[in-house]
Short mmCIF file of C-alpha atoms in Angstrom, two decimals:
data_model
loop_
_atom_site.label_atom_id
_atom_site.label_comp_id
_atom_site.label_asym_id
_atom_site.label_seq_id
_atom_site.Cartn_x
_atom_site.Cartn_y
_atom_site.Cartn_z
CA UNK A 73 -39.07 24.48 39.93
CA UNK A 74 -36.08 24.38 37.41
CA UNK A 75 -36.03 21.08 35.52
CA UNK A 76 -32.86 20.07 33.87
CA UNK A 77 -32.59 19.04 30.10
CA UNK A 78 -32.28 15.46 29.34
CA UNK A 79 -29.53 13.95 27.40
CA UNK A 80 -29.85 13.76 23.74
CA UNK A 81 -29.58 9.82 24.74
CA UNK A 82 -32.55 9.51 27.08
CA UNK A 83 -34.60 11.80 24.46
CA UNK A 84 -34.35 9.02 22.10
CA UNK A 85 -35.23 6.68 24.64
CA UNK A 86 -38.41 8.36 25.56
CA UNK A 87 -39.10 9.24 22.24
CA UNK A 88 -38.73 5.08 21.19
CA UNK A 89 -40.99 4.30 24.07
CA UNK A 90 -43.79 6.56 23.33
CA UNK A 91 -43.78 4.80 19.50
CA UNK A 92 -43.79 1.53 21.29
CA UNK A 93 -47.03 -0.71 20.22
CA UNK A 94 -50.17 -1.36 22.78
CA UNK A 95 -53.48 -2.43 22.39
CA UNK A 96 -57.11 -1.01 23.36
CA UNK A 97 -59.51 -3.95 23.41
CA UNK A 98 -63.67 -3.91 24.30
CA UNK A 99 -66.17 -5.87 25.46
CA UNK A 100 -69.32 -6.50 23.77
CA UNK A 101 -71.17 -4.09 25.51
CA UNK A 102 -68.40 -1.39 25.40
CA UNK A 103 -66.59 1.14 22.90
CA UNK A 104 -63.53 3.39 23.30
CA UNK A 105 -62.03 6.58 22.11
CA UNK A 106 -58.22 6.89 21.46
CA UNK A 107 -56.47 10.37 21.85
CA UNK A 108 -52.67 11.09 20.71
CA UNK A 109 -50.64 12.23 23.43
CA UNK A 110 -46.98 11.54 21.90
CA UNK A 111 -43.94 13.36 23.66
CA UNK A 112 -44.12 16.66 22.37
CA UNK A 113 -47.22 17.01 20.71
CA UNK A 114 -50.63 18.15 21.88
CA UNK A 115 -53.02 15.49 22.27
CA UNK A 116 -55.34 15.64 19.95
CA UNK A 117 -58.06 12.70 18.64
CA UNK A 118 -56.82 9.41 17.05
CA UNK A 119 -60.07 6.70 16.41
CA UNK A 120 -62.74 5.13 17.88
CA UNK A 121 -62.25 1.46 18.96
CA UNK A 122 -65.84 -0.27 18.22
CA UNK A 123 -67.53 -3.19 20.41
CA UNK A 124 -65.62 -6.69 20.38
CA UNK A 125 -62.00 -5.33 19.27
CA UNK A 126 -58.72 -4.80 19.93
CA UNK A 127 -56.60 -1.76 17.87
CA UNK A 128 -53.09 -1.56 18.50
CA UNK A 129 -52.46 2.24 19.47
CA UNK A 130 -49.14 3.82 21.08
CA UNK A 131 -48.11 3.37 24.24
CA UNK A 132 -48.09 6.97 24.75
CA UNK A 133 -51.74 7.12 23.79
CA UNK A 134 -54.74 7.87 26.15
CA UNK A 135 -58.17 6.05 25.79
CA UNK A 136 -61.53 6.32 27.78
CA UNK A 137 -64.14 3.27 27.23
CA UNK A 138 -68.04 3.90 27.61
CA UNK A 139 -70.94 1.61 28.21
CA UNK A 140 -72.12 0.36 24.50
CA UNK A 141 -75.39 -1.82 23.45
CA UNK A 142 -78.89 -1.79 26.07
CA UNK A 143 -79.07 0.10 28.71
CA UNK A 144 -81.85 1.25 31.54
CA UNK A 145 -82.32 3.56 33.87
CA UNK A 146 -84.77 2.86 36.45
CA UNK A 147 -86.82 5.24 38.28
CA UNK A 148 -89.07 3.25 40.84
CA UNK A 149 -87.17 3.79 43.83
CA UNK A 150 -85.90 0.34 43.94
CA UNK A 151 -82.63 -0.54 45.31
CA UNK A 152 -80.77 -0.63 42.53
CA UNK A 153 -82.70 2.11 40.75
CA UNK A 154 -80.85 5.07 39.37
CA UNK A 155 -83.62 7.49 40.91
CA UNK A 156 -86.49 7.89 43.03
CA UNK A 157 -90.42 7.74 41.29
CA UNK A 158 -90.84 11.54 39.40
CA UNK A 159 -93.11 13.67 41.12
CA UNK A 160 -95.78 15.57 38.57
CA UNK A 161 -98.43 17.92 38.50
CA UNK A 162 -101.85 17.52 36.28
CA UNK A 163 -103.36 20.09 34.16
CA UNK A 164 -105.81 20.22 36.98
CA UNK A 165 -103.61 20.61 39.89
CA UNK A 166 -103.22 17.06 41.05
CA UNK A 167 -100.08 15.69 42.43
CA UNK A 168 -98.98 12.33 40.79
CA UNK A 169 -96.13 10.28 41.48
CA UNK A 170 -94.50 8.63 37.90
CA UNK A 171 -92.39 5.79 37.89
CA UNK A 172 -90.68 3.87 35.31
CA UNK A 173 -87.88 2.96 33.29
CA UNK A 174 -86.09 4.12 30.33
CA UNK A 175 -84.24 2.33 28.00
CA UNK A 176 -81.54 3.40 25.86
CA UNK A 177 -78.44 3.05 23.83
CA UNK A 178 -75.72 5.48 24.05
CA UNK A 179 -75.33 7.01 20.54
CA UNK A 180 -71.57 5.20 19.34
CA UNK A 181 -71.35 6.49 16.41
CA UNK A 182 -67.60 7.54 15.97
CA UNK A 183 -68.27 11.62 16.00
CA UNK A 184 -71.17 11.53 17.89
CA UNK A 185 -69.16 9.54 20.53
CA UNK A 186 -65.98 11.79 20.24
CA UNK A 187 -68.60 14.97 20.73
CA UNK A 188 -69.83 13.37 24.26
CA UNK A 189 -66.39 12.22 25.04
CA UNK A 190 -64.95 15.88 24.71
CA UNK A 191 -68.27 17.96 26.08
CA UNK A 192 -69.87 15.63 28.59
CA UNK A 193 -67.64 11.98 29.28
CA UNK A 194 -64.35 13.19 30.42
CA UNK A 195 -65.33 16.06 32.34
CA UNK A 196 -68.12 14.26 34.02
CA UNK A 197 -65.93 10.98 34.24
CA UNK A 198 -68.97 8.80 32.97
CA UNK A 199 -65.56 6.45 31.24
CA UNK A 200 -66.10 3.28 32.90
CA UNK A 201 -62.25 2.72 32.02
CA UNK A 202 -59.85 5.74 31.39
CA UNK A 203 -55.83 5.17 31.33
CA UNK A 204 -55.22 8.57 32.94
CA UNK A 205 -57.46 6.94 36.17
CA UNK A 206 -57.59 3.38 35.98
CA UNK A 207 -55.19 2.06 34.16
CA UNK A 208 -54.35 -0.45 36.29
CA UNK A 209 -57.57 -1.87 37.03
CA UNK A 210 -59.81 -4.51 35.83
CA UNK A 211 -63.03 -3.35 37.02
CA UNK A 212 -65.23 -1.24 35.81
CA UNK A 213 -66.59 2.08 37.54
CA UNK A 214 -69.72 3.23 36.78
CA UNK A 215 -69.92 5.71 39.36
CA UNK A 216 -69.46 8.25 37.17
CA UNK A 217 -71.57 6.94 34.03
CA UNK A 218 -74.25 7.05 37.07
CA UNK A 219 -73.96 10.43 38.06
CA UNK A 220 -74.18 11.46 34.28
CA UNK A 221 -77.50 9.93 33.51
CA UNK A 222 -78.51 11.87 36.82
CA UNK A 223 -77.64 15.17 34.91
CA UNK A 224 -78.07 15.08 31.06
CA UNK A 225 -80.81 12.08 31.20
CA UNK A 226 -82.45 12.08 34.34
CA UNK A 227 -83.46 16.05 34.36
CA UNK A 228 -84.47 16.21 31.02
CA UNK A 229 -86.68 13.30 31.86
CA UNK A 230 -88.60 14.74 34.77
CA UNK A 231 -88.76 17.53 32.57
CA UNK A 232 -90.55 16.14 30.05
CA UNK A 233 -92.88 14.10 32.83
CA UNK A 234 -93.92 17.33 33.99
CA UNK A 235 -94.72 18.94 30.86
CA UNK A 236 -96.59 16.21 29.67
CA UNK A 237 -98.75 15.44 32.84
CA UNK A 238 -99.61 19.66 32.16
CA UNK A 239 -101.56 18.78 29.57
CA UNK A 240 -104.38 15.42 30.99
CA UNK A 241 -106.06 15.79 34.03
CA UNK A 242 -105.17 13.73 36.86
CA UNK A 243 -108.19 11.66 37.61
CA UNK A 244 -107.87 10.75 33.79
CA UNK A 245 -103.98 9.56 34.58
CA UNK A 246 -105.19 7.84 37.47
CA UNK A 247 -108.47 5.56 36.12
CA UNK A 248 -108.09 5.83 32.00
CA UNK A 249 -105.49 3.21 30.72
CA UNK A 250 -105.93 4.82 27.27
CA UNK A 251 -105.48 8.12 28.47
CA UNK A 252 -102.07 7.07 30.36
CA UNK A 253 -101.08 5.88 27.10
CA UNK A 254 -101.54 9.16 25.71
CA UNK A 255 -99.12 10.70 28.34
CA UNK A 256 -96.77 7.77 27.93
CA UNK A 257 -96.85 8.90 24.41
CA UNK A 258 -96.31 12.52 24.60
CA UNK A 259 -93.75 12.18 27.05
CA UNK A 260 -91.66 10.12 24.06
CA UNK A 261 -92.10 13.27 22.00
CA UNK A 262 -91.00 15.58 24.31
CA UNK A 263 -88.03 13.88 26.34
CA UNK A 264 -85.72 14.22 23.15
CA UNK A 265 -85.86 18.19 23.09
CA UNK A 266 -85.35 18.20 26.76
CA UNK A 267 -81.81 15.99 26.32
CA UNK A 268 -80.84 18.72 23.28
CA UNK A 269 -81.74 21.71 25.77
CA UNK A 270 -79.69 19.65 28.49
CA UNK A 271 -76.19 18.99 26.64
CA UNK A 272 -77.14 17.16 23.65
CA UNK A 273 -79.17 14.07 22.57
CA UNK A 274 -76.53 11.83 23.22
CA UNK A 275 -78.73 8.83 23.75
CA UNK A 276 -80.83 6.46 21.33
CA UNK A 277 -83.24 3.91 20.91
CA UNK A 278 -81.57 0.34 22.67
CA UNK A 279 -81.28 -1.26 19.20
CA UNK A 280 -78.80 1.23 18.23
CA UNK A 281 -75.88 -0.19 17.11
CA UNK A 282 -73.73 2.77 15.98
CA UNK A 283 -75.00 3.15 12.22
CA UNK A 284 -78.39 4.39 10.77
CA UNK A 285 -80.96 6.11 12.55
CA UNK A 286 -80.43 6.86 16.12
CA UNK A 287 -83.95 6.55 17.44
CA UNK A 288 -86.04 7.57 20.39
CA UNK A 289 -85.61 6.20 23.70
CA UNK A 290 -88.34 3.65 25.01
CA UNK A 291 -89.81 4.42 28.08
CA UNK A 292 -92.34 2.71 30.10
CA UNK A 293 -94.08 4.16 32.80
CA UNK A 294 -96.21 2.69 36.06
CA UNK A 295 -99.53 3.79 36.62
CA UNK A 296 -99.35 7.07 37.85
CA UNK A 297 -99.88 7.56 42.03
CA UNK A 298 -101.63 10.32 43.91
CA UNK A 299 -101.98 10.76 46.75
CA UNK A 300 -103.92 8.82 49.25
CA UNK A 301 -105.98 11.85 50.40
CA UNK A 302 -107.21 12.21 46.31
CA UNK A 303 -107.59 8.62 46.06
CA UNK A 304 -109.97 8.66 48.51
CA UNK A 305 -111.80 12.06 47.18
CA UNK A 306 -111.96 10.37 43.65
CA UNK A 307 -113.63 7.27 45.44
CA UNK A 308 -116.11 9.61 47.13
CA UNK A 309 -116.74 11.17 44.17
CA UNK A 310 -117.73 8.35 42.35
CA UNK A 311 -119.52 7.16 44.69
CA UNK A 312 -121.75 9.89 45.13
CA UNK A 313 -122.73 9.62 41.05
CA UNK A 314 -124.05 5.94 41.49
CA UNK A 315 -126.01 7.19 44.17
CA UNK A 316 -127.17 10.14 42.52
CA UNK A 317 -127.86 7.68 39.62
CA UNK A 318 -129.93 5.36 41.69
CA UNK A 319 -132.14 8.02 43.41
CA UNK A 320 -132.77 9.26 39.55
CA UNK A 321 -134.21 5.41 38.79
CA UNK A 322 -136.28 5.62 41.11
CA UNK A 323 -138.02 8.98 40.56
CA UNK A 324 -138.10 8.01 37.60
CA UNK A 325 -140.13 4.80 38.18
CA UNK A 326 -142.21 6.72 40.57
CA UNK A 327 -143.17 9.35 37.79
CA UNK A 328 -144.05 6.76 35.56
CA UNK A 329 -146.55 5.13 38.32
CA UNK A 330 -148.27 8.33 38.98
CA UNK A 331 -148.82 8.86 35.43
CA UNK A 332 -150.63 5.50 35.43
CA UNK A 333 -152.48 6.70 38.06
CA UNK A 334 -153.64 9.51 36.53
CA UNK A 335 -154.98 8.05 33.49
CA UNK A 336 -156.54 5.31 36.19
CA UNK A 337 -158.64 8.07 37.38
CA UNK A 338 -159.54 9.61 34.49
CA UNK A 339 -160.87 6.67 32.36
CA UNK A 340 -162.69 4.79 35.94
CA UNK A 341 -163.09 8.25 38.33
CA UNK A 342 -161.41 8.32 41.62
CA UNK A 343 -163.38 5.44 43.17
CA UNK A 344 -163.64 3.05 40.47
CA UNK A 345 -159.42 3.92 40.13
CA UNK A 346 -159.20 2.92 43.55
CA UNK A 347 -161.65 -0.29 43.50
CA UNK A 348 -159.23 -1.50 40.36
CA UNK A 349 -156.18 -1.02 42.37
CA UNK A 350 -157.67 -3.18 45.59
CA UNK A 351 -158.60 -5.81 43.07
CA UNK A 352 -155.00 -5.55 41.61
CA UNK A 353 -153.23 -6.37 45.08
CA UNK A 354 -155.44 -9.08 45.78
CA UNK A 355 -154.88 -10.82 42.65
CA UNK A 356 -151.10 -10.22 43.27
CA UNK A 357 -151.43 -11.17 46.96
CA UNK A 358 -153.30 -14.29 45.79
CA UNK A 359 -150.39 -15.11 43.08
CA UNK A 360 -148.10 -14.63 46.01
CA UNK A 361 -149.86 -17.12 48.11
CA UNK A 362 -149.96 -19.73 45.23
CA UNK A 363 -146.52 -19.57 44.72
CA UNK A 364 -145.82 -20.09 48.54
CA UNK A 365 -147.98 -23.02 48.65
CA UNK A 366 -146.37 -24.48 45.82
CA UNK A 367 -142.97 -24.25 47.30
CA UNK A 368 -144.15 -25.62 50.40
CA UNK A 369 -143.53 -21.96 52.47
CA UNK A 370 -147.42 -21.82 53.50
CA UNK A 371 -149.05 -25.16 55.11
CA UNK A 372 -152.64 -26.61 53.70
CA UNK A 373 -154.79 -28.94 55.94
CA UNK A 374 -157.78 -30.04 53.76
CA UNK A 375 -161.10 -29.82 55.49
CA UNK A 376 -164.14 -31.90 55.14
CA UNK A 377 -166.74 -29.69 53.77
CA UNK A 378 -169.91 -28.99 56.60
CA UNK A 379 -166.84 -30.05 59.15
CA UNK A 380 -167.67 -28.07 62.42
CA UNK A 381 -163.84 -27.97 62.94
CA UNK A 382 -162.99 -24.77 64.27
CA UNK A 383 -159.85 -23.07 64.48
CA UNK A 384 -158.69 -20.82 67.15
CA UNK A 385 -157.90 -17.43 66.46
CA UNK A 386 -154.16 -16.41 67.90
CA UNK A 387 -154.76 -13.90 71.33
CA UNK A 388 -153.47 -10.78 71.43
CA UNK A 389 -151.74 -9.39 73.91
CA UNK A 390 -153.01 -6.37 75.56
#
């Protein structure tokens, strides 16, 4: 389609309006970037608008505002959760189930933002305010910041789960708090070089504030879950070794008896050994009996002595 050239009049007109003076203001919790787009000219990038302020730009200018300050994303399946618990796989071939949550800044230092902006925000619309989309709104939409994490933080992340959980067996993941914080550890170390493999480590630790050190992301994981069936076969398991360590008490008490034995025999013979054991468990019965009677278990009726009293002896059924 054929466009007709404007007047030389409504040139200048356009021209004065596109110089005109506006304003991009944040939030606390958000930062903007500010492209050129002036009739005529390519756009190309103006400044970064930091958290709490309000730069006056031109009114032909474009600007896209991002989430600034703490952050999370939540993996426990909640309702509000950005994913479902991470499914894993131990060293030894258990299944575990990993959930968490991760919290992080987004890195806002000025080129570090415009990098994002240009290779990952606008093309992924993760903006939660753009002019060329929502200009006229108020609201924020975070649809889009939401399905980013999903791509450059959440894949990286079960990434680095998995690697991780590669390297402890799963009974240790499961029972050993120390051992879990090993893994909790080690996935720290490894999530970073999964974000850099993913699109860039666009993401720091949630005291960032857009100078100095970026940091690692701080993570904090549940105990990890498998399933019920290797619950139960862990449960068995250990079950079966305090049984086994029973049974070994006891033979071990029974060696020890028939070595006394022995050496019974061979210091009295084999019927002196056995007249020294009778005499044993009737001084042991007798301490039994005492002990009865002086706890009032066993009855005493005192007897005249040369008393004819008799006592019946109990009949016995045939």
């Amino acid at each position: 389609m054929n466009r007709k050239p404007l007047p030389i009049i409504a040139l200048a007109a356009l021209a004065s309006a596109a110089t005109a003076c506006a304003s991009v203001s944040t939030e606390p919790d958000e930062v903007a970037v500010v492209y050129n787009g002036a009739l005529g000219s390519a756009t190309k990038f103006s400044k970064c608008v930091n958290v709490s302020s309000r730069d006056g730009v031109n009114m032909s200018d474009n600007s896209w505002t991002y989430p600034a300050g703490q952050r999370t994303f939540s993996f426990n399946g909640a309702g509000d959760a950005e994913a479902k618990p991470i499914p894993v796989v131990s060293k030894n071939d258990v299944p575990l189930t990993i959930a968490g949550v991760a919290t992080f800044a987004l890195n806002t230092e000025c080129t570090t933002l415009r990098q994002f902006h240009e290779r990952i925000g606008r093309n992924k619309k993760a903006f939660v305010y753009g002019t060329e989309t929502t200009a006229n709104s108020d609201t924020p939409d975070y649809s889009g910041w939401r399905t980013m994490l999903s791509v450059y933080f959440g894949e990286p992340l079960k990434r680095a789960l998995d690697a991780a959980a590669q390297e402890f067996n799963g009974e240790d993941l499961y029972n050993d708090p120390a051992i879990k914080a090993k893994y909790e550890a080690r996935v720290g170390e490894l999530f970073p070089d999964f974000m850099k493999k993913a699109g860039g480590n666009y993401f720091c630790n949630p005291n960032f504030n857009g100078q100095g050190e970026c940091g690692n992301v701080v993570l904090t994981l549940q105990k990890p879950v498998p399933p019920q069936r290797f619950v139960d076969a862990m449960a068995s398991r250990e079950a079966a070794k305090l049984e086994k360590a029973a049974q070994q008490e006891i033979n071990q008490k029974v060696d020890i008896e028939a070595e006394a034995i022995k050496r019974l025999v061979d210091l009295l013979g084999q019927d002196g050994a056995v007249a020294w054991r009778q005499a044993d468990l009737a001084e042991q019965q007798n301490d039994l009996l005492n002990k009865a009677v002086e706890k009032g278990q066993v009855p005493v009726y005192p007897v005249p002595q040369n008393n004819p009293l008799t006592f019946p002896l109990p009949s016995v059924k045939q």
